Amino acid sequence: MKKNTRFVCQSCGASYAKWTGKCTNCDEWNTLVEQIVESETEAKSAIKKAEKSGKILDYKNIKAIEPSDVKERLKTDFDDLNTVLGGGILMGSVNLLAGQPGIGKSTILMQICATVSKTKNVLYISGEESAGQVKMRAKRLGAESDKLNFASSTSANDIAKTIETGEFDLVIIDSIQTLAMDEISSAPGTVSQVTNCGNLIIRAAKSTDTAVIIVGHVTKEGTLAGPKVLEHLVDVVINFDGDRYGGFKTIRAVKNRFGSTNEVAIFEMNEKGLKEVKNPSAALLAERQNTDGSIILATLEGTRPILVEIQALVTPSNFGYPKRTASGFDLNRLQLLIAVIERRTKLKLDDKDIFINVVGGMKLQDSAADLAVCMAIASAAAERKLSEDYVVFGEVGLGGEIRSAFRADQRIAEAKKLGFKHAIAPATIKDSFVIPTKDLRETLIKYVNEK
Ligand code: TYD
Ligand code: MG
């Protein structure tokens, strides 16, 4: 009998009867793969069997249950990373570390191994690199220790069996995309491989209270290559973001069953691996040259206040169509702000190319960056610089009004700490440090427009 097959999207898991180039559920291209599915009668008989085999659950009063986070947490050497994890790596937790190839996942994991293996048994499993390569990195990072072990494997069955021995407190798996389960015929990295390998490993980790960190590669667009599904299975998902070639890199939790998702750790890569950046504002402002088009924004990374420089370059367009480019800032937001500036102030930008750069490889996700971006554009267009004493923050509405920003106190405190004298910020904030602003046009005329 011909097996019933369906086309399953490897990105979101949606299934279709026919192959199409694009998944209509998640809009990804070329992600559908043919997979065998159980027939309806098979499924029905399975449900019938399941109905009979069920047992009544063993339930307890909520007061009698031990909270899971009283378990021990393995501390890394990075304080901010411990905070991102909710206080360290919880025993028995399964953590997914997601990031682009080359960002530094293997590096930071080896550094974590170095710390944890001082007191605990650690196993590093790689399906990507040879033992020799991993050894080179371990040596370079000073991670060699009696309790740090290495195995090379791509078999989820073998890895789960090894975890089940309970010999290790921490197991690193680099990476999920290389794993395969013997019982499944599809290629490594496909939804069914990733889901089933993930489940097998999670079971093994839970049954022996072993902490596990799984590496997952993400594509350029920032989604986990193939297996979005894995994010639902694991306890903690941490994202490693930033520039692959220099600049700051950030680690934040996008899901954490044992902690908050507001925190962020900031890193820099040097020849001794990754290093936490303790005072990012000072580092970001160190190379600043106060020219026109440069504005200091008081922003937030998670709950941490940071000062970053926003640079704008405004040049005449050579062709009819003006070009807009943004690095570290959302391009759609930039286009919207340009429209607001043109409509609400007298500044003419439709014959200008506009480039925005957020210094240090930071990626802003803060609506309070609006005012700083607008001021940078106006400053560059008018070739008039803003006094070095000012930081800026505030959201810009479509009417050109300046709207309030959350955590203003922290932004102000950071600006004071770094020696700024004033903040150009929403008028709703009551603080003598703030020069209250309500309207974009007035603000631009006062500070950065041509007089
Ligand atoms: P890697 O951790 O292998 O990235 P991933 O596992 O995310 O693919 O390494 C990232 C880059 O970092 C690599 O190009 C080499 C560089 N690097 C350093 O600059 N310093 C170091 O100490 C190490 C170990 C790597
Ligand atoms: Mg790697």
Coordinates of C-alpha atoms and ligand atoms in Angstrom, one line a residue:
M1 CA 0.0 0.0 0.0
K2 CA 1.2 3.5 -0.8
K3 CA 2.1 5.4 2.4
N4 CA 0.2 8.6 2.9
T5 CA 2.4 11.6 2.7
R6 CA 2.1 15.3 3.4
F7 CA 4.2 18.3 2.8
V8 CA 5.4 19.8 6.1
C9 CA 6.9 23.2 6.5
Q10 CA 10.3 22.8 8.1
S11 CA 10.0 26.3 9.5
C12 CA 6.7 26.4 11.3
G13 CA 5.3 22.8 11.1
A14 CA 2.2 23.6 9.0
S15 CA 1.3 20.7 6.7
Y16 CA -0.1 20.7 3.2
A17 CA -1.5 18.1 0.8
K18 CA 0.4 19.6 -2.2
W19 CA 3.8 21.0 -2.5
T20 CA 4.1 24.7 -2.9
G21 CA 7.1 27.0 -3.1
K22 CA 6.0 29.2 -0.2
C23 CA 4.5 28.2 3.1
T24 CA 1.3 30.3 3.4
N25 CA 1.4 30.0 7.2
C26 CA 4.8 31.5 7.9
D27 CA 5.6 33.0 4.4
E28 CA 8.9 31.1 4.2
W29 CA 10.1 29.9 0.8
N30 CA 11.2 26.4 -0.1
T31 CA 10.6 24.9 3.4
L32 CA 8.1 22.2 2.5
V33 CA 9.3 18.6 2.7
E34 CA 7.4 15.5 2.0
Q35 CA 6.8 13.3 5.1
I36 CA 5.0 10.1 5.8
V37 CA 1.9 10.5 8.0
E38 CA -0.3 8.0 9.7
S39 CA -3.5 7.2 7.9
E40 CA -6.8 8.2 9.5
T41 CA -7.6 4.7 10.4
E42 CA -4.2 4.2 12.0
A43 CA -4.7 7.4 14.0
K44 CA -8.2 6.4 15.0
S45 CA -7.1 3.0 16.3
A46 CA -4.3 4.7 18.2
I47 CA -6.7 6.9 19.9
K48 CA -9.0 4.0 20.8
K49 CA -6.0 2.1 22.3
A50 CA -4.9 5.3 24.1
E51 CA -8.4 5.7 25.7
K52 CA -8.1 2.3 27.3
S53 CA -4.6 2.5 28.4
G54 CA -4.8 5.8 30.3
K55 CA -4.4 5.9 34.1
I56 CA -5.8 8.4 36.6
L57 CA -3.2 11.1 37.3
D58 CA -1.3 11.2 40.5
Y59 CA -2.1 14.7 41.6
K60 CA -1.0 16.6 44.7
N61 CA -2.1 19.7 46.5
I62 CA -0.2 22.7 45.3
K63 CA 1.2 23.4 48.7
A64 CA 2.8 20.0 48.9
I65 CA 4.8 20.6 45.7
E66 CA 8.5 21.6 45.8
P67 CA 9.2 24.6 43.4
S68 CA 11.5 23.6 40.7
D69 CA 13.8 26.6 41.0
V70 CA 15.0 25.6 44.4
K71 CA 17.3 23.3 42.5
E72 CA 20.9 24.2 42.2
R73 CA 22.0 26.6 39.6
L74 CA 25.4 26.3 37.8
K75 CA 27.0 29.7 37.8
T76 CA 28.9 30.9 34.8
D77 CA 31.8 33.4 35.1
F78 CA 29.6 36.1 33.5
D79 CA 27.4 37.9 36.1
D80 CA 25.1 39.4 33.5
L81 CA 24.7 36.0 31.7
N82 CA 23.8 34.4 35.0
T83 CA 21.1 37.1 35.4
V84 CA 19.8 36.5 31.9
L85 CA 19.5 32.8 32.8
G86 CA 17.6 33.7 35.9
G87 CA 20.5 33.1 38.3
G88 CA 22.6 30.5 36.5
I89 CA 21.9 27.3 34.6
L90 CA 19.3 25.4 36.5
M91 CA 20.0 21.7 37.0
G92 CA 17.7 19.6 34.9
S93 CA 16.9 22.5 32.5
V94 CA 17.2 22.3 28.8
N95 CA 18.5 25.5 27.3
L96 CA 18.7 26.5 23.6
L97 CA 21.4 28.9 22.6
A98 CA 20.5 30.3 19.2
G99 CA 22.6 32.5 17.0
Q100 CA 24.1 33.1 13.6
P101 CA 27.1 30.9 12.6
G102 CA 30.3 32.6 13.7
I103 CA 28.8 34.8 16.4
G104 CA 30.6 33.0 19.2
K105 CA 28.3 30.2 20.5
S106 CA 30.9 27.5 20.7
T107 CA 33.3 30.0 22.3
I108 CA 31.0 31.1 25.0
L109 CA 30.0 27.5 25.7
M110 CA 33.6 26.5 26.1
Q111 CA 34.1 29.4 28.5
I112 CA 31.0 28.2 30.5
C113 CA 32.5 24.7 30.5
A114 CA 35.8 26.1 31.9
T115 CA 34.0 27.6 34.9
V116 CA 31.5 24.8 35.6
S117 CA 34.1 22.0 35.2
K118 CA 36.1 23.4 38.1
T119 CA 33.6 21.7 40.3
K120 CA 31.2 19.7 38.2
N121 CA 31.3 17.0 35.5
V122 CA 30.9 18.4 32.1
L123 CA 30.5 16.8 28.7
Y124 CA 30.9 18.7 25.5
I125 CA 29.5 17.0 22.5
S126 CA 30.2 18.3 19.0
G127 CA 28.7 17.1 15.8
E128 CA 30.3 19.9 13.9
E129 CA 34.0 20.1 14.8
S130 CA 36.6 17.5 15.3
A131 CA 38.1 16.7 18.7
G132 CA 41.3 18.4 17.7
Q133 CA 39.5 21.7 16.8
V134 CA 37.6 21.7 20.1
K135 CA 40.8 20.9 21.9
M136 CA 42.5 23.9 20.3
R137 CA 39.7 26.2 21.4
A138 CA 39.7 24.7 24.9
K139 CA 43.4 25.2 25.2
R140 CA 43.2 28.8 24.0
L141 CA 40.4 29.6 26.4
G142 CA 42.1 27.9 29.4
A143 CA 39.3 25.4 29.7
E144 CA 41.2 22.1 30.0
S145 CA 40.3 20.4 33.2
D146 CA 39.9 17.0 34.8
K147 CA 36.2 17.2 34.8
L148 CA 35.7 18.5 31.2
N149 CA 35.1 15.7 28.7
F150 CA 34.6 15.6 25.0
A151 CA 32.7 13.4 22.6
S152 CA 32.1 13.7 18.9
S153 CA 28.6 12.5 17.9
T154 CA 25.6 13.2 15.7
S155 CA 23.5 10.4 17.1
A156 CA 20.6 11.6 19.3
N157 CA 20.2 8.0 20.6
D158 CA 23.8 7.8 21.8
I159 CA 23.7 11.3 23.3
A160 CA 20.5 10.5 25.2
K161 CA 21.9 7.2 26.5
T162 CA 25.0 9.0 27.7
I163 CA 23.0 11.7 29.5
E164 CA 21.0 9.0 31.1
T165 CA 24.0 7.6 32.8
G166 CA 23.7 10.6 35.1
E167 CA 27.4 11.0 35.2
F168 CA 27.4 14.6 34.0
D169 CA 26.0 17.7 35.6
L170 CA 26.2 19.7 32.4
V171 CA 26.0 18.5 28.8
I172 CA 26.6 20.8 25.8
I173 CA 25.3 19.7 22.4
D174 CA 26.8 21.6 19.5
S175 CA 24.5 21.7 17.4
I176 CA 20.9 20.4 17.1
Q177 CA 21.1 20.8 13.3
T178 CA 23.7 18.0 13.1
L179 CA 21.7 15.4 15.1
A180 CA 19.7 12.5 13.8
M181 CA 17.7 9.8 15.5
D182 CA 18.2 6.3 14.0
E183 CA 14.4 5.6 13.8
I184 CA 13.7 8.6 11.6
S185 CA 14.7 8.6 8.0
S186 CA 14.6 12.4 7.2
A187 CA 17.7 14.4 7.0
P188 CA 19.3 16.2 10.0
G189 CA 17.9 19.6 10.6
T190 CA 14.4 18.8 9.4
V191 CA 11.4 19.4 11.6
S192 CA 10.8 15.8 12.5
Q193 CA 14.5 15.1 13.3
V194 CA 14.9 18.3 15.4
T195 CA 11.6 17.7 17.3
N196 CA 12.3 14.1 18.0
C197 CA 15.9 14.5 18.9
G198 CA 15.0 17.4 21.0
N199 CA 12.3 15.4 22.9
L200 CA 14.7 12.4 23.4
I201 CA 17.3 14.6 24.9
I202 CA 14.9 16.5 27.0
R203 CA 13.6 13.3 28.5
A204 CA 17.1 12.1 29.3
A205 CA 17.9 15.5 30.9
K206 CA 14.8 15.5 33.1
S207 CA 15.2 11.9 34.2
T208 CA 18.7 12.5 35.5
D209 CA 18.5 16.2 36.4
T210 CA 21.2 17.0 34.0
A211 CA 21.5 20.6 32.7
V212 CA 21.8 20.6 29.0
I213 CA 22.6 23.4 26.6
I214 CA 21.8 22.8 22.9
V215 CA 23.2 25.0 20.2
G216 CA 20.8 26.1 17.4
H217 CA 21.9 28.0 14.3
V218 CA 19.7 30.7 13.0
T219 CA 19.4 32.1 9.5
K220 CA 20.3 35.6 8.5
E221 CA 16.7 36.7 9.1
G222 CA 17.0 35.7 12.7
T223 CA 14.8 32.6 12.7
L224 CA 16.0 29.3 13.9
A225 CA 17.1 27.5 10.8
G226 CA 14.3 25.0 10.3
P227 CA 13.3 24.1 13.7
K228 CA 11.1 26.9 15.2
V229 CA 9.4 24.0 16.9
L230 CA 12.3 23.4 19.2
E231 CA 11.7 26.7 21.0
H232 CA 8.4 25.3 22.4
L233 CA 10.0 22.2 23.8
V234 CA 12.9 23.6 25.7
D235 CA 12.8 25.5 29.0
V236 CA 15.0 28.4 28.1
V237 CA 15.8 30.0 24.8
I238 CA 18.6 32.5 24.7
N239 CA 19.5 34.5 21.6
F240 CA 23.0 35.5 20.7
D241 CA 22.8 38.6 18.5
G242 CA 25.0 41.2 17.0
D243 CA 27.8 41.8 14.6
R244 CA 29.8 38.8 13.7
Y245 CA 32.8 40.9 12.9
G246 CA 33.6 43.1 16.0
G247 CA 31.2 45.3 17.8
F248 CA 29.0 44.4 20.7
K249 CA 27.1 41.1 20.9
T250 CA 24.1 40.7 23.1
I251 CA 22.7 37.6 24.8
R252 CA 19.1 37.8 25.9
A253 CA 16.4 35.3 27.0
V254 CA 13.4 35.2 24.6
K255 CA 11.9 32.5 26.7
N256 CA 12.7 31.5 30.3
R257 CA 10.6 29.1 32.3
F258 CA 12.7 29.9 35.4
G259 CA 13.3 33.7 35.1
S260 CA 12.5 36.9 33.4
T261 CA 13.1 37.8 29.8
N262 CA 14.0 41.4 30.3
E263 CA 17.7 41.1 31.0
V264 CA 20.5 41.3 28.6
A265 CA 24.2 40.6 28.8
I266 CA 26.6 42.5 26.5
F267 CA 29.8 40.9 25.2
E268 CA 32.9 41.7 23.1
M269 CA 35.0 39.1 21.4
N270 CA 38.8 39.3 21.8
E271 CA 41.7 36.8 21.5
K272 CA 40.8 35.3 24.8
G273 CA 37.2 34.6 23.9
L274 CA 34.1 36.6 24.9
K275 CA 34.3 39.2 27.6
E276 CA 31.4 41.0 29.4
V277 CA 31.2 44.7 28.7
K278 CA 30.6 46.2 32.1
N279 CA 30.2 49.8 31.1
P280 CA 28.8 49.7 27.5
S281 CA 27.9 53.4 27.5
A282 CA 31.5 54.5 28.1
A283 CA 32.8 52.1 25.5
L284 CA 30.3 53.2 23.0
L285 CA 31.0 56.8 23.4
A286 CA 34.8 56.5 23.6
E287 CA 35.4 57.1 19.9
R288 CA 32.8 59.8 19.5
Q289 CA 33.6 62.8 17.4
N290 CA 31.0 65.4 17.8
T291 CA 30.0 66.3 14.3
D292 CA 26.7 67.2 12.7
G293 CA 24.4 64.3 12.4
S294 CA 25.6 62.7 15.6
I295 CA 23.2 62.5 18.5
I296 CA 23.5 60.6 21.8
L297 CA 20.5 58.5 22.6
A298 CA 19.7 57.3 26.1
T299 CA 18.2 53.9 25.3
L300 CA 17.6 50.6 27.0
E301 CA 18.9 47.1 26.3
G302 CA 16.4 45.0 28.2
T303 CA 16.2 46.8 31.5
R304 CA 19.7 48.3 31.2
P305 CA 20.2 51.9 30.3
I306 CA 22.8 52.5 27.6
L307 CA 23.9 55.6 25.8
V308 CA 24.6 55.1 22.1
E309 CA 25.5 57.4 19.3
I310 CA 23.2 57.7 16.4
Q311 CA 24.7 58.9 13.2
A312 CA 22.9 60.3 10.2
L313 CA 24.3 61.2 6.8
V314 CA 22.2 63.2 4.5
T315 CA 23.4 63.7 0.9
P316 CA 21.8 64.9 -2.3
S317 CA 20.2 62.1 -4.3
N318 CA 21.8 61.4 -7.6
F319 CA 18.9 59.7 -9.1
G320 CA 15.2 60.5 -8.9
Y321 CA 14.5 58.1 -6.2
P322 CA 16.0 59.0 -2.7
K323 CA 17.7 56.2 -0.9
R324 CA 17.2 55.4 2.7
T325 CA 19.4 53.0 4.6
A326 CA 19.5 52.0 8.3
S327 CA 21.9 49.9 10.2
G328 CA 20.8 49.0 13.7
F329 CA 17.5 50.7 13.3
D330 CA 14.2 49.6 11.7
L331 CA 14.0 50.8 8.1
N332 CA 10.2 51.1 8.1
R333 CA 10.4 53.2 11.2
L334 CA 13.0 55.4 9.6
Q335 CA 10.8 55.9 6.6
L336 CA 7.9 56.8 8.8
L337 CA 10.0 59.3 10.8
I338 CA 11.2 60.9 7.5
A339 CA 7.6 61.3 6.5
V340 CA 6.7 62.9 9.8
I341 CA 9.7 65.3 9.6
E342 CA 8.7 66.3 6.1
R343 CA 5.0 66.8 6.9
R344 CA 5.4 68.4 10.3
T345 CA 8.5 70.6 9.8
K346 CA 9.6 72.6 6.9
L347 CA 12.6 70.3 6.2
K348 CA 12.6 69.0 2.6
L349 CA 14.1 65.5 2.4
D350 CA 12.6 64.0 -0.8
D351 CA 15.7 64.9 -2.8
K352 CA 18.1 63.6 -0.2
D353 CA 19.6 60.2 0.5
I354 CA 19.5 59.4 4.2
F355 CA 21.7 56.9 6.0
I356 CA 21.3 56.0 9.7
N357 CA 23.9 54.1 11.7
V358 CA 23.7 53.0 15.3
V359 CA 27.3 52.9 16.5
G360 CA 28.8 49.7 18.0
G361 CA 26.6 47.2 16.2
M362 CA 23.7 47.7 18.6
K363 CA 20.2 46.9 17.3
L364 CA 17.7 49.3 18.6
Q365 CA 14.2 48.1 19.6
D366 CA 13.3 51.2 21.6
S367 CA 10.5 53.5 20.4
A368 CA 12.2 56.3 22.4
A369 CA 14.9 56.3 19.8
D370 CA 12.6 58.2 17.4
L371 CA 13.5 61.7 18.6
A372 CA 17.3 61.0 18.4
V373 CA 16.9 59.7 14.9
C374 CA 14.9 62.7 13.8
M375 CA 17.4 65.1 15.4
A376 CA 20.3 63.3 13.8
I377 CA 18.7 63.6 10.3
A378 CA 17.9 67.3 10.9
S379 CA 21.4 68.0 12.2
A380 CA 23.0 66.3 9.3
A381 CA 20.7 68.1 6.8
A382 CA 21.5 71.5 8.3
E383 CA 25.1 70.8 9.1
R384 CA 24.5 72.1 12.6
K385 CA 25.7 70.0 15.5
L386 CA 24.1 69.6 18.8
S387 CA 26.0 70.6 22.0
E388 CA 27.9 67.7 23.5
D389 CA 26.1 68.2 26.8
Y390 CA 22.9 66.7 25.6
V391 CA 21.4 63.3 25.5
V392 CA 18.1 62.7 23.7
F393 CA 15.2 60.3 24.0
G394 CA 11.5 60.3 23.3
E395 CA 9.0 58.7 20.9
V396 CA 7.7 60.7 18.0
G397 CA 4.0 60.5 17.1
L398 CA 2.6 60.9 13.6
G399 CA 1.4 64.4 14.5
G400 CA 5.0 65.4 15.3
E401 CA 4.3 65.3 19.1
I402 CA 6.9 64.0 21.5
R403 CA 5.6 61.1 23.5
S404 CA 6.7 59.7 26.8
A405 CA 9.3 57.0 27.2
F406 CA 9.4 54.2 29.8
R407 CA 12.1 54.0 32.4
A408 CA 13.0 57.6 32.0
D409 CA 14.7 57.7 35.4
Q410 CA 17.2 55.1 34.5
R411 CA 18.0 56.8 31.2
I412 CA 18.6 60.0 33.0
A413 CA 20.7 58.4 35.7
E414 CA 22.9 56.8 33.1
A415 CA 23.3 60.2 31.3
K416 CA 24.3 61.9 34.6
K417 CA 26.8 59.1 35.3
L418 CA 28.5 59.8 32.0
G419 CA 28.8 63.5 32.6
F420 CA 26.0 64.8 30.4
K421 CA 24.3 68.0 31.5
H422 CA 20.8 67.8 30.0
A423 CA 18.4 65.5 28.4
I424 CA 16.1 66.6 25.5
A425 CA 13.2 64.4 26.5
P426 CA 9.4 64.3 26.7
A427 CA 7.8 67.1 28.7
T428 CA 5.9 64.6 30.9
I429 CA 9.1 63.9 32.9
K430 CA 9.5 66.0 35.9
D431 CA 13.3 66.3 36.5
S432 CA 15.5 69.4 36.4
F433 CA 17.9 67.5 34.1
V434 CA 15.3 67.3 31.4
I435 CA 14.6 70.1 28.9
P436 CA 11.0 69.4 28.3
T437 CA 9.9 69.0 24.7
K438 CA 6.5 68.5 23.2
D439 CA 6.8 69.2 19.6
L440 CA 9.2 67.9 16.9
R441 CA 9.2 71.1 14.9
E442 CA 10.0 73.3 17.8
T443 CA 12.8 71.0 19.0
L444 CA 14.4 70.8 15.6
I445 CA 14.3 74.5 15.1
K446 CA 15.7 75.2 18.5
Y447 CA 18.6 72.7 18.5
V448 CA 19.6 71.4 15.1
N449 CA 17.8 73.2 12.2
E450 CA 19.3 75.9 10.1
K451 CA 18.7 79.2 11.8
Ligands
TYD1 P1 32.6 30.4 17.3 O1 32.4 30.3 18.7 O2 33.1 29.1 16.6 O3 31.1 30.7 16.6 P2 29.8 29.8 16.4 O4 30.0 28.6 17.3 O5 28.7 30.7 16.9 O6 29.7 29.5 15.0 O7 33.6 31.6 16.9 C1 33.2 32.8 16.4 C2 34.4 33.6 16.0 O8 35.1 34.1 17.1 C3 35.4 32.8 15.1 O9 35.4 33.4 13.8 C4 36.7 33.0 15.8 C5 36.5 34.0 16.8 N1 37.3 33.8 18.1 C6 38.0 34.9 18.7 O10 38.0 36.0 18.1 N2 38.6 34.7 19.9 C7 38.6 33.5 20.5 O11 39.2 33.4 21.6 C8 37.8 32.4 19.9 C9 37.8 31.1 20.6 C10 37.2 32.6 18.7
MG2 MG 30.2 26.6 16.6

